[in-house]
mmCIF file of N, CA and C in Angstrom:
data_model
loop_
_atom_site.group_PDB
_atom_site.id
_atom_site.type_symbol
_atom_site.label_atom_id
_atom_site.label_comp_id
_atom_site.label_asym_id
_atom_site.label_seq_id
_atom_site.Cartn_x
_atom_site.Cartn_y
_atom_site.Cartn_z
ATOM 1 N N MET A 1361 253.331 106.251 -43.690
ATOM 2 C CA MET A 1361 253.359 106.898 -42.602
ATOM 3 C C MET A 1361 251.949 107.481 -42.280
ATOM 4 N N ASN A 1362 251.351 106.765 -41.531
ATOM 5 C CA ASN A 1362 249.601 106.958 -41.361
ATOM 6 C C ASN A 1362 249.476 106.938 -39.770
ATOM 7 N N GLU A 1363 250.495 107.412 -39.020
ATOM 8 C CA GLU A 1363 250.563 107.022 -37.401
ATOM 9 C C GLU A 1363 250.122 108.164 -36.960
ATOM 10 N N ARG A 1364 249.269 108.083 -35.947
ATOM 11 C CA ARG A 1364 248.697 109.008 -35.128
ATOM 12 C C ARG A 1364 249.323 109.232 -33.767
ATOM 13 N N TRP A 1365 249.997 110.527 -33.496
ATOM 14 C CA TRP A 1365 250.572 110.543 -32.171
ATOM 15 C C TRP A 1365 249.893 111.488 -31.316
ATOM 16 N N ILE A 1366 249.582 111.542 -29.970
ATOM 17 C CA ILE A 1366 249.114 111.957 -28.849
ATOM 18 C C ILE A 1366 250.198 112.571 -27.922
ATOM 19 N N LEU A 1367 249.793 114.168 -27.789
ATOM 20 C CA LEU A 1367 250.669 114.754 -27.061
ATOM 21 C C LEU A 1367 249.395 115.070 -25.707
ATOM 22 N N VAL A 1368 250.116 114.731 -24.427
ATOM 23 C CA VAL A 1368 249.004 114.888 -23.072
ATOM 24 C C VAL A 1368 250.197 116.025 -22.525
ATOM 25 N N ALA A 1369 249.521 117.311 -22.452
ATOM 26 C CA ALA A 1369 250.715 118.095 -21.821
ATOM 27 C C ALA A 1369 250.049 118.813 -20.540
ATOM 28 N N SER A 1370 251.046 118.995 -19.959
ATOM 29 C CA SER A 1370 250.486 119.724 -18.602
ATOM 30 C C SER A 1370 251.739 120.454 -18.309
ATOM 31 N N ARG A 1371 251.820 121.424 -17.340
ATOM 32 C CA ARG A 1371 253.002 122.351 -17.177
ATOM 33 C C ARG A 1371 253.914 121.752 -16.671
ATOM 34 N N GLU A 1372 253.874 120.713 -15.980
ATOM 35 C CA GLU A 1372 254.727 119.615 -15.271
ATOM 36 C C GLU A 1372 255.651 118.672 -16.610
ATOM 37 N N GLU A 1373 254.917 118.264 -17.607
ATOM 38 C CA GLU A 1373 255.466 117.289 -18.144
ATOM 39 C C GLU A 1373 254.443 117.248 -19.542
ATOM 40 N N ALA A 1374 255.550 116.449 -20.425
ATOM 41 C CA ALA A 1374 254.737 116.232 -21.920
ATOM 42 C C ALA A 1374 254.888 114.930 -22.126
ATOM 43 N N ARG A 1375 253.657 114.217 -22.171
ATOM 44 C CA ARG A 1375 253.888 112.962 -22.354
ATOM 45 C C ARG A 1375 253.463 112.644 -24.014
ATOM 46 N N ILE A 1376 254.369 111.763 -24.825
ATOM 47 C CA ILE A 1376 253.700 111.810 -26.154
ATOM 48 C C ILE A 1376 253.635 110.154 -26.347
ATOM 49 N N PHE A 1377 252.454 109.754 -26.912
ATOM 50 C CA PHE A 1377 252.075 108.304 -27.193
ATOM 51 C C PHE A 1377 251.881 108.233 -28.550
ATOM 52 N N SER A 1378 251.737 106.880 -29.028
ATOM 53 C CA SER A 1378 251.193 106.589 -30.306
ATOM 54 C C SER A 1378 250.193 105.550 -30.302
ATOM 55 N N LEU A 1379 249.284 105.986 -30.940
ATOM 56 C CA LEU A 1379 248.018 105.157 -31.097
ATOM 57 C C LEU A 1379 248.271 103.934 -32.121
ATOM 58 N N THR A 1380 248.127 102.775 -31.556
ATOM 59 C CA THR A 1380 248.420 101.392 -32.236
ATOM 60 C C THR A 1380 247.070 101.308 -33.124
ATOM 61 N N ALA A 1381 247.060 100.084 -33.806
ATOM 62 C CA ALA A 1381 246.147 99.766 -34.795
ATOM 63 C C ALA A 1381 244.848 99.179 -33.686
ATOM 64 N N GLU A 1382 245.247 98.595 -32.597
ATOM 65 C CA GLU A 1382 244.307 98.111 -31.578
ATOM 66 C C GLU A 1382 243.898 98.888 -30.630
ATOM 67 N N ARG A 1383 244.035 100.295 -31.029
ATOM 68 C CA ARG A 1383 243.595 101.315 -30.408
ATOM 69 C C ARG A 1383 244.301 101.437 -28.686
ATOM 70 N N ASP A 1384 245.406 101.052 -28.613
ATOM 71 C CA ASP A 1384 246.117 101.073 -27.513
ATOM 72 C C ASP A 1384 247.253 102.134 -27.699
ATOM 73 N N LEU A 1385 247.588 103.088 -26.320
ATOM 74 C CA LEU A 1385 248.585 104.010 -26.574
ATOM 75 C C LEU A 1385 249.941 103.234 -26.004
ATOM 76 N N VAL A 1386 250.820 103.575 -26.827
ATOM 77 C CA VAL A 1386 252.266 103.385 -26.522
ATOM 78 C C VAL A 1386 253.302 104.467 -26.454
ATOM 79 N N LEU A 1387 253.753 104.457 -25.182
ATOM 80 C CA LEU A 1387 254.550 105.946 -24.721
ATOM 81 C C LEU A 1387 255.776 105.905 -25.663
ATOM 82 N N ILE A 1388 255.877 107.022 -26.273
ATOM 83 C CA ILE A 1388 257.224 107.418 -26.930
ATOM 84 C C ILE A 1388 258.203 108.245 -26.203
ATOM 85 N N ALA A 1389 257.453 109.239 -25.473
ATOM 86 C CA ALA A 1389 258.654 110.006 -24.899
ATOM 87 C C ALA A 1389 257.848 110.688 -23.428
ATOM 88 N N ASP A 1390 258.801 110.691 -22.372
ATOM 89 C CA ASP A 1390 258.271 111.514 -21.260
ATOM 90 C C ASP A 1390 259.076 112.445 -20.963
ATOM 91 N N ILE A 1391 258.771 113.647 -21.471
ATOM 92 C CA ILE A 1391 259.659 114.963 -20.999
ATOM 93 C C ILE A 1391 259.083 115.543 -19.923
ATOM 94 N N GLY A 1392 260.083 115.643 -18.987
ATOM 95 C CA GLY A 1392 259.732 116.481 -17.602
ATOM 96 C C GLY A 1392 260.245 117.776 -17.823
ATOM 97 N N ASN A 1393 258.980 118.762 -17.194
ATOM 98 C CA ASN A 1393 259.900 120.257 -17.172
ATOM 99 C C ASN A 1393 260.069 120.464 -15.596
ATOM 100 N N PRO A 1394 261.487 120.412 -15.158
ATOM 101 C CA PRO A 1394 261.967 120.591 -13.678
ATOM 102 C C PRO A 1394 261.729 121.961 -13.086
ATOM 103 N N THR A 1395 261.458 122.763 -13.779
ATOM 104 C CA THR A 1395 261.257 124.296 -13.584
ATOM 105 C C THR A 1395 259.819 124.517 -13.232
ATOM 106 N N ALA A 1396 258.797 123.733 -13.596
ATOM 107 C CA ALA A 1396 257.543 123.905 -13.187
ATOM 108 C C ALA A 1396 257.257 124.078 -11.901
ATOM 109 N N ARG A 1397 257.806 123.390 -11.077
ATOM 110 C CA ARG A 1397 257.585 123.321 -9.602
ATOM 111 C C ARG A 1397 258.356 124.179 -8.605
ATOM 112 N N LEU A 1398 258.867 125.314 -9.638
ATOM 113 C CA LEU A 1398 259.648 126.438 -8.594
ATOM 114 C C LEU A 1398 258.642 127.297 -8.471
ATOM 115 N N LYS A 1399 258.749 128.100 -7.266
ATOM 116 C CA LYS A 1399 257.629 129.387 -6.919
ATOM 117 C C LYS A 1399 258.314 130.180 -7.693
ATOM 118 N N LEU A 1400 257.000 130.956 -7.757
ATOM 119 C CA LEU A 1400 257.215 132.474 -8.617
ATOM 120 C C LEU A 1400 258.306 133.325 -7.763
ATOM 121 N N GLN A 1401 258.659 133.108 -6.261
ATOM 122 C CA GLN A 1401 259.520 134.166 -5.890
ATOM 123 C C GLN A 1401 260.952 133.553 -5.906
ATOM 124 N N ASP A 1402 261.321 132.334 -6.430
ATOM 125 C CA ASP A 1402 262.468 131.656 -6.903
ATOM 126 C C ASP A 1402 262.592 132.218 -8.243
ATOM 127 N N LEU A 1403 261.963 132.455 -9.007
ATOM 128 C CA LEU A 1403 261.787 132.690 -10.522
ATOM 129 C C LEU A 1403 262.269 134.428 -10.284
ATOM 130 N N GLU A 1404 261.557 134.954 -9.847
ATOM 131 C CA GLU A 1404 261.569 136.831 -9.809
ATOM 132 C C GLU A 1404 262.571 137.198 -8.451
ATOM 133 N N SER A 1405 263.684 137.682 -8.847
ATOM 134 C CA SER A 1405 264.214 137.895 -7.618
ATOM 135 C C SER A 1405 264.073 139.450 -7.173
ATOM 136 N N ASP A 1406 263.394 140.222 -7.930
ATOM 137 C CA ASP A 1406 263.038 141.727 -7.534
ATOM 138 C C ASP A 1406 261.683 142.012 -8.058
ATOM 139 N N THR A 1407 261.336 143.093 -7.434
ATOM 140 C CA THR A 1407 260.067 143.694 -7.358
ATOM 141 C C THR A 1407 260.052 144.305 -9.187
ATOM 142 N N PRO A 1408 259.202 144.416 -9.595
ATOM 143 C CA PRO A 1408 259.175 145.245 -10.976
ATOM 144 C C PRO A 1408 259.682 146.577 -11.153
ATOM 145 N N GLY A 1409 260.250 147.251 -11.958
ATOM 146 C CA GLY A 1409 260.861 148.456 -11.663
ATOM 147 C C GLY A 1409 259.353 149.256 -11.983
ATOM 148 N N ARG A 1410 259.672 150.573 -11.762
ATOM 149 C CA ARG A 1410 258.631 151.901 -11.628
ATOM 150 C C ARG A 1410 258.964 152.872 -12.660
ATOM 151 N N VAL A 1411 257.819 153.613 -12.990
ATOM 152 C CA VAL A 1411 257.842 154.398 -13.829
ATOM 153 C C VAL A 1411 257.271 155.729 -13.453
ATOM 154 N N SER A 1412 257.884 157.348 -13.740
ATOM 155 C CA SER A 1412 256.968 157.991 -12.969
ATOM 156 C C SER A 1412 256.316 158.828 -14.239
ATOM 157 N N ASP A 1413 255.157 159.348 -13.586
ATOM 158 C CA ASP A 1413 254.716 160.372 -14.811
ATOM 159 C C ASP A 1413 254.616 162.067 -14.158
ATOM 160 N N ASN A 1414 255.396 162.641 -14.532
ATOM 161 C CA ASN A 1414 255.739 163.857 -13.894
ATOM 162 C C ASN A 1414 254.458 164.940 -13.934
ATOM 163 N N ARG A 1415 253.702 164.482 -15.039
ATOM 164 C CA ARG A 1415 252.510 165.677 -15.018
ATOM 165 C C ARG A 1415 251.505 165.309 -13.562
ATOM 166 N N MET A 1416 251.422 163.982 -13.380
ATOM 167 C CA MET A 1416 250.487 163.669 -12.261
ATOM 168 C C MET A 1416 251.335 163.326 -11.004
ATOM 169 N N ARG A 1417 252.337 163.416 -11.223
ATOM 170 C CA ARG A 1417 253.262 162.943 -9.963
ATOM 171 C C ARG A 1417 253.228 161.921 -9.277
ATOM 172 N N ALA A 1418 252.940 160.748 -10.007
ATOM 173 C CA ALA A 1418 252.653 159.429 -9.586
ATOM 174 C C ALA A 1418 253.504 158.524 -10.166
ATOM 175 N N ARG A 1419 253.958 157.270 -9.517
ATOM 176 C CA ARG A 1419 254.654 156.515 -9.811
ATOM 177 C C ARG A 1419 253.789 155.120 -10.172
ATOM 178 N N TYR A 1420 254.105 154.454 -11.135
ATOM 179 C CA TYR A 1420 253.484 153.054 -11.429
ATOM 180 C C TYR A 1420 254.421 152.007 -11.451
ATOM 181 N N PRO A 1421 254.168 150.663 -10.889
ATOM 182 C CA PRO A 1421 254.957 149.610 -11.293
ATOM 183 C C PRO A 1421 254.906 149.073 -12.954
ATOM 184 N N LEU A 1422 256.033 148.619 -13.593
ATOM 185 C CA LEU A 1422 256.000 148.081 -14.642
ATOM 186 C C LEU A 1422 255.698 146.733 -14.735
ATOM 187 N N ARG A 1423 254.862 146.512 -15.398
ATOM 188 C CA ARG A 1423 254.274 144.846 -15.278
ATOM 189 C C ARG A 1423 254.559 144.316 -16.482
ATOM 190 N N SER A 1424 254.753 143.037 -16.782
ATOM 191 C CA SER A 1424 254.905 142.358 -17.825
ATOM 192 C C SER A 1424 253.295 141.587 -18.107
ATOM 193 N N GLU A 1425 253.076 141.444 -19.304
ATOM 194 C CA GLU A 1425 251.814 140.733 -19.469
ATOM 195 C C GLU A 1425 251.997 139.266 -19.021
ATOM 196 N N GLU A 1426 253.305 138.754 -18.955
ATOM 197 C CA GLU A 1426 253.518 137.045 -19.147
ATOM 198 C C GLU A 1426 254.383 137.044 -17.799
ATOM 199 N N THR A 1427 253.896 136.032 -17.068
ATOM 200 C CA THR A 1427 254.935 135.875 -15.631
ATOM 201 C C THR A 1427 256.204 135.025 -15.969
ATOM 202 N N SER A 1428 256.833 134.740 -15.022
ATOM 203 C CA SER A 1428 258.012 134.010 -15.284
ATOM 204 C C SER A 1428 257.468 132.481 -15.710
ATOM 205 N N LYS A 1429 256.660 132.233 -14.997
ATOM 206 C CA LYS A 1429 256.223 130.890 -14.834
ATOM 207 C C LYS A 1429 255.618 130.416 -16.097
ATOM 208 N N GLU A 1430 254.964 131.504 -16.731
ATOM 209 C CA GLU A 1430 254.125 131.282 -18.061
ATOM 210 C C GLU A 1430 255.416 131.373 -19.051
ATOM 211 N N ARG A 1431 256.383 132.139 -18.743
ATOM 212 C CA ARG A 1431 257.705 132.011 -19.786
ATOM 213 C C ARG A 1431 258.399 130.774 -19.846
ATOM 214 N N LEU A 1432 258.655 130.237 -18.662
ATOM 215 C CA LEU A 1432 259.220 128.828 -18.717
ATOM 216 C C LEU A 1432 258.498 127.831 -19.344
ATOM 217 N N VAL A 1433 257.259 127.740 -19.068
ATOM 218 C CA VAL A 1433 256.315 126.971 -19.892
ATOM 219 C C VAL A 1433 256.210 126.815 -21.511
ATOM 220 N N ARG A 1434 256.306 128.273 -21.713
ATOM 221 C CA ARG A 1434 256.772 128.631 -23.293
ATOM 222 C C ARG A 1434 257.775 128.005 -23.641
ATOM 223 N N ASP A 1435 258.821 128.194 -23.188
ATOM 224 C CA ASP A 1435 260.066 127.776 -23.345
ATOM 225 C C ASP A 1435 260.196 126.208 -23.380
ATOM 226 N N PHE A 1436 259.780 125.671 -22.550
ATOM 227 C CA PHE A 1436 259.699 124.097 -22.370
ATOM 228 C C PHE A 1436 259.104 123.504 -23.678
ATOM 229 N N TYR A 1437 257.591 123.865 -23.862
ATOM 230 C CA TYR A 1437 256.988 123.671 -24.935
ATOM 231 C C TYR A 1437 257.741 123.823 -26.418
ATOM 232 N N ARG A 1438 258.357 125.030 -26.412
ATOM 233 C CA ARG A 1438 259.008 125.028 -27.747
ATOM 234 C C ARG A 1438 260.108 124.113 -28.205
ATOM 235 N N GLU A 1439 260.864 123.486 -26.667
ATOM 236 C CA GLU A 1439 261.923 122.233 -26.945
ATOM 237 C C GLU A 1439 260.855 120.869 -27.273
ATOM 238 N N VAL A 1440 259.839 120.977 -26.717
ATOM 239 C CA VAL A 1440 258.831 119.846 -27.179
ATOM 240 C C VAL A 1440 258.635 119.727 -28.767
ATOM 241 N N PHE A 1441 258.186 120.922 -29.289
ATOM 242 C CA PHE A 1441 257.493 121.030 -30.617
ATOM 243 C C PHE A 1441 259.095 120.931 -31.260
ATOM 244 N N ASP A 1442 260.332 121.229 -31.001
ATOM 245 C CA ASP A 1442 261.294 120.832 -31.670
ATOM 246 C C ASP A 1442 261.443 119.497 -32.071
ATOM 247 N N PHE A 1443 261.376 118.823 -30.873
ATOM 248 C CA PHE A 1443 261.298 117.464 -30.738
ATOM 249 C C PHE A 1443 260.368 116.569 -31.951
ATOM 250 N N LEU A 1444 258.915 117.135 -31.837
ATOM 251 C CA LEU A 1444 258.044 116.797 -32.414
ATOM 252 C C LEU A 1444 258.074 117.196 -34.070
ATOM 253 N N GLU A 1445 258.741 118.030 -34.318
ATOM 254 C CA GLU A 1445 258.806 118.729 -35.465
ATOM 255 C C GLU A 1445 259.782 117.868 -36.126
ATOM 256 N N LYS A 1446 261.112 117.267 -35.544
ATOM 257 C CA LYS A 1446 261.942 116.583 -36.057
ATOM 258 C C LYS A 1446 261.501 114.973 -36.266
ATOM 259 N N LYS A 1447 260.508 114.506 -35.407
ATOM 260 C CA LYS A 1447 260.000 113.329 -35.741
ATOM 261 C C LYS A 1447 259.112 113.426 -36.845
ATOM 262 N N PHE A 1448 258.505 114.415 -37.046
ATOM 263 C CA PHE A 1448 257.559 114.677 -38.094
ATOM 264 C C PHE A 1448 258.315 114.568 -39.584
ATOM 265 N N PHE A 1449 259.261 115.219 -39.503
ATOM 266 C CA PHE A 1449 260.121 115.390 -40.783
ATOM 267 C C PHE A 1449 260.735 114.033 -40.816
ATOM 268 N N ALA A 1450 260.999 113.319 -39.872
ATOM 269 C CA ALA A 1450 261.681 111.907 -40.133
ATOM 270 C C ALA A 1450 260.533 110.824 -40.420
ATOM 271 N N HIS A 1451 259.053 111.544 -40.858
ATOM 272 C CA HIS A 1451 257.964 110.404 -41.089
ATOM 273 C C HIS A 1451 257.760 109.420 -40.118
ATOM 274 N N GLU A 1452 257.914 110.022 -39.065
ATOM 275 C CA GLU A 1452 257.381 108.974 -37.855
ATOM 276 C C GLU A 1452 255.897 109.019 -37.425
ATOM 277 N N PHE A 1453 255.240 110.368 -37.697
ATOM 278 C CA PHE A 1453 253.980 110.332 -37.516
ATOM 279 C C PHE A 1453 253.437 111.132 -38.738
ATOM 280 N N SER A 1454 251.884 111.446 -38.922
ATOM 281 C CA SER A 1454 251.472 111.935 -39.759
ATOM 282 C C SER A 1454 249.956 112.997 -39.232
ATOM 283 N N HIS A 1455 249.671 112.494 -37.899
ATOM 284 C CA HIS A 1455 248.731 113.274 -37.536
ATOM 285 C C HIS A 1455 249.173 113.295 -35.972
ATOM 286 N N LEU A 1456 248.321 114.606 -35.310
ATOM 287 C CA LEU A 1456 248.896 114.522 -34.308
ATOM 288 C C LEU A 1456 247.648 114.970 -33.140
ATOM 289 N N THR A 1457 247.266 115.011 -31.953
ATOM 290 C CA THR A 1457 246.294 115.362 -31.337
ATOM 291 C C THR A 1457 247.060 115.682 -30.043
ATOM 292 N N CYS A 1458 246.468 116.852 -29.559
ATOM 293 C CA CYS A 1458 247.050 117.557 -28.126
ATOM 294 C C CYS A 1458 245.777 117.879 -27.395
ATOM 295 N N ILE A 1459 246.486 117.428 -26.058
ATOM 296 C CA ILE A 1459 245.285 117.071 -25.046
ATOM 297 C C ILE A 1459 245.908 117.978 -23.875
ATOM 298 N N ALA A 1460 245.117 118.776 -23.637
ATOM 299 C CA ALA A 1460 245.796 119.882 -22.427
ATOM 300 C C ALA A 1460 244.733 120.719 -21.799
ATOM 301 N N GLU A 1461 244.526 121.161 -20.611
ATOM 302 C CA GLU A 1461 243.845 121.908 -20.051
ATOM 303 C C GLU A 1461 243.659 123.111 -20.784
ATOM 304 N N PRO A 1462 242.434 123.959 -20.755
ATOM 305 C CA PRO A 1462 242.192 124.884 -21.903
ATOM 306 C C PRO A 1462 243.122 125.800 -22.026
ATOM 307 N N ARG A 1463 243.475 126.504 -20.678
ATOM 308 C CA ARG A 1463 244.610 127.719 -20.948
ATOM 309 C C ARG A 1463 246.107 127.499 -21.617
ATOM 310 N N LEU A 1464 246.731 125.878 -21.076
ATOM 311 C CA LEU A 1464 247.780 125.831 -21.377
ATOM 312 C C LEU A 1464 247.431 125.447 -23.062
ATOM 313 N N LEU A 1465 246.486 124.958 -23.645
ATOM 314 C CA LEU A 1465 245.794 124.552 -25.152
ATOM 315 C C LEU A 1465 246.286 125.930 -25.713
ATOM 316 N N GLY A 1466 245.473 126.854 -25.139
ATOM 317 C CA GLY A 1466 245.753 128.220 -25.921
ATOM 318 C C GLY A 1466 247.358 128.844 -26.023
ATOM 319 N N ILE A 1467 247.956 128.345 -25.242
ATOM 320 C CA ILE A 1467 249.634 128.706 -25.033
ATOM 321 C C ILE A 1467 250.415 127.506 -26.388
ATOM 322 N N LEU A 1468 249.983 126.542 -26.213
ATOM 323 C CA LEU A 1468 250.337 125.520 -27.114
ATOM 324 C C LEU A 1468 250.001 126.109 -28.625
ATOM 325 N N ARG A 1469 248.963 126.448 -28.737
ATOM 326 C CA ARG A 1469 248.346 126.594 -30.139
ATOM 327 C C ARG A 1469 249.194 127.934 -30.695
ATOM 328 N N ARG A 1470 249.943 128.714 -30.170
ATOM 329 C CA ARG A 1470 250.607 129.806 -30.614
ATOM 330 C C ARG A 1470 252.242 129.593 -30.987
ATOM 331 N N LEU A 1471 252.141 127.942 -30.336
ATOM 332 C CA LEU A 1471 253.629 127.710 -30.360
ATOM 333 C C LEU A 1471 253.935 126.856 -31.591
ATOM 334 N N TYR A 1472 252.817 125.970 -32.103
ATOM 335 C CA TYR A 1472 252.874 125.206 -33.162
ATOM 336 C C TYR A 1472 253.908 125.589 -34.251
ATOM 337 N N PRO A 1473 254.755 124.765 -34.791
ATOM 338 C CA PRO A 1473 255.854 125.170 -35.277
ATOM 339 C C PRO A 1473 254.926 124.978 -37.031
ATOM 340 N N SER A 1474 255.505 125.459 -37.939
ATOM 341 C CA SER A 1474 254.741 125.222 -39.276
ATOM 342 C C SER A 1474 254.460 124.343 -39.835
ATOM 343 N N ALA A 1475 255.407 123.074 -39.506
ATOM 344 C CA ALA A 1475 255.234 121.799 -39.877
ATOM 345 C C ALA A 1475 254.051 121.025 -39.377
ATOM 346 N N LEU A 1476 253.698 121.650 -37.726
ATOM 347 C CA LEU A 1476 252.692 120.920 -37.280
ATOM 348 C C LEU A 1476 251.426 121.832 -37.661
ATOM 349 N N GLU A 1477 251.223 123.158 -37.903
ATOM 350 C CA GLU A 1477 250.395 123.581 -38.197
ATOM 351 C C GLU A 1477 249.655 123.195 -39.297
ATOM 352 N N ARG A 1478 250.470 122.836 -40.482
ATOM 353 C CA ARG A 1478 250.089 122.262 -41.672
ATOM 354 C C ARG A 1478 249.028 121.083 -41.875
ATOM 355 N N ILE A 1479 249.384 120.338 -40.675
ATOM 356 C CA ILE A 1479 248.603 119.038 -40.495
ATOM 357 C C ILE A 1479 247.605 119.225 -39.689
ATOM 358 N N LYS A 1480 247.452 120.554 -39.247
ATOM 359 C CA LYS A 1480 246.296 120.896 -38.168
ATOM 360 C C LYS A 1480 245.838 119.917 -37.036
ATOM 361 N N PRO A 1481 246.764 119.796 -35.969
ATOM 362 C CA PRO A 1481 246.522 119.014 -34.786
ATOM 363 C C PRO A 1481 245.261 119.026 -34.482
ATOM 364 N N ASP A 1482 244.635 117.967 -34.020
ATOM 365 C CA ASP A 1482 243.395 117.813 -33.309
ATOM 366 C C ASP A 1482 243.507 118.350 -31.891
ATOM 367 N N GLU A 1483 242.658 119.096 -31.010
ATOM 368 C CA GLU A 1483 242.955 119.514 -29.754
ATOM 369 C C GLU A 1483 241.716 119.106 -28.769
ATOM 370 N N ILE A 1484 241.957 118.530 -27.904
ATOM 371 C CA ILE A 1484 240.774 118.300 -26.685
ATOM 372 C C ILE A 1484 241.194 119.108 -25.659
ATOM 373 N N PRO A 1485 240.315 120.092 -25.399
ATOM 374 C CA PRO A 1485 240.771 120.991 -24.114
ATOM 375 C C PRO A 1485 240.190 120.107 -22.712
ATOM 376 N N LYS A 1486 241.309 119.219 -22.246
ATOM 377 C CA LYS A 1486 240.919 118.413 -21.080
ATOM 378 C C LYS A 1486 242.076 118.092 -20.313
ATOM 379 N N ASP A 1487 242.219 118.171 -19.171
ATOM 380 C CA ASP A 1487 243.660 117.924 -18.322
ATOM 381 C C ASP A 1487 243.262 116.376 -18.208
ATOM 382 N N LEU A 1488 244.195 115.620 -18.829
ATOM 383 C CA LEU A 1488 244.388 114.319 -18.673
ATOM 384 C C LEU A 1488 245.673 113.919 -18.222
ATOM 385 N N SER A 1489 246.423 114.895 -17.698
ATOM 386 C CA SER A 1489 248.039 114.845 -17.524
ATOM 387 C C SER A 1489 248.076 113.707 -16.721
ATOM 388 N N PHE A 1490 247.381 113.743 -15.678
ATOM 389 C CA PHE A 1490 247.298 112.502 -14.454
ATOM 390 C C PHE A 1490 246.838 111.192 -14.927
ATOM 391 N N GLU A 1491 246.083 110.955 -16.060
ATOM 392 C CA GLU A 1491 245.290 109.777 -16.180
ATOM 393 C C GLU A 1491 246.434 108.887 -16.963
ATOM 394 N N PRO A 1492 246.270 107.343 -16.877
ATOM 395 C CA PRO A 1492 246.957 106.240 -17.062
ATOM 396 C C PRO A 1492 246.608 106.230 -18.655
ATOM 397 N N PRO A 1493 247.510 105.632 -19.564
ATOM 398 C CA PRO A 1493 247.224 105.595 -21.035
ATOM 399 C C PRO A 1493 245.724 104.829 -21.311
ATOM 400 N N PRO A 1494 245.414 103.882 -20.473
ATOM 401 C CA PRO A 1494 244.099 103.276 -21.135
ATOM 402 C C PRO A 1494 243.136 104.097 -20.965
ATOM 403 N N ASN A 1495 242.955 105.139 -19.787
ATOM 404 C CA ASN A 1495 242.031 106.015 -19.648
ATOM 405 C C ASN A 1495 241.728 107.259 -20.775
ATOM 406 N N ILE A 1496 243.142 107.606 -21.208
ATOM 407 C CA ILE A 1496 243.238 108.531 -22.099
ATOM 408 C C ILE A 1496 242.599 107.807 -23.541
ATOM 409 N N ALA A 1497 243.125 106.610 -23.778
ATOM 410 C CA ALA A 1497 242.470 105.995 -24.904
ATOM 411 C C ALA A 1497 241.130 106.084 -24.881
ATOM 412 N N LYS A 1498 240.394 105.482 -23.704
ATOM 413 C CA LYS A 1498 239.100 105.491 -23.870
ATOM 414 C C LYS A 1498 238.456 106.975 -24.302
ATOM 415 N N TYR A 1499 239.025 108.088 -23.787
ATOM 416 C CA TYR A 1499 238.555 109.397 -24.021
ATOM 417 C C TYR A 1499 238.626 109.472 -25.202
ATOM 418 N N LEU A 1500 239.694 109.226 -26.118
ATOM 419 C CA LEU A 1500 240.152 109.590 -27.460
ATOM 420 C C LEU A 1500 238.827 109.067 -28.255
ATOM 421 N N HIS A 1501 238.171 107.615 -27.837
ATOM 422 C CA HIS A 1501 237.261 106.958 -28.736
ATOM 423 C C HIS A 1501 235.947 107.385 -28.361
ATOM 424 N N ARG A 1502 235.615 108.531 -27.492
ATOM 425 C CA ARG A 1502 234.239 108.751 -27.360
ATOM 426 C C ARG A 1502 233.784 109.609 -28.362
#
């Protein structure tokens, strides 16, 4: 088991490739996130609740640090990492490289399961989600 897998992540989909000895990418899985295209107003049916401060006679809206869209992206990548963790324990790969735009990469970093944290995935902070495999392979070899 000395195979290297590449996760090309976006909010809409996760593409997982295997890097061959010839330095080509072979698609292993293309997992779509159907909720990524929903509008925020479709996800949140109500305005946030309000809290009052009796001392100052003021009312403030309750806000969450995380939007509904961010929560859906996080839940989607939990499923993707469950898939990757199962494949890792089945000895299908030993190295992982995550490619995503920087903000999404920060979210992914917090979601790595312990098995993937052990192998310390390489990270490339670049949005290559719409690039074809040959262009991604070229970027990996720079």
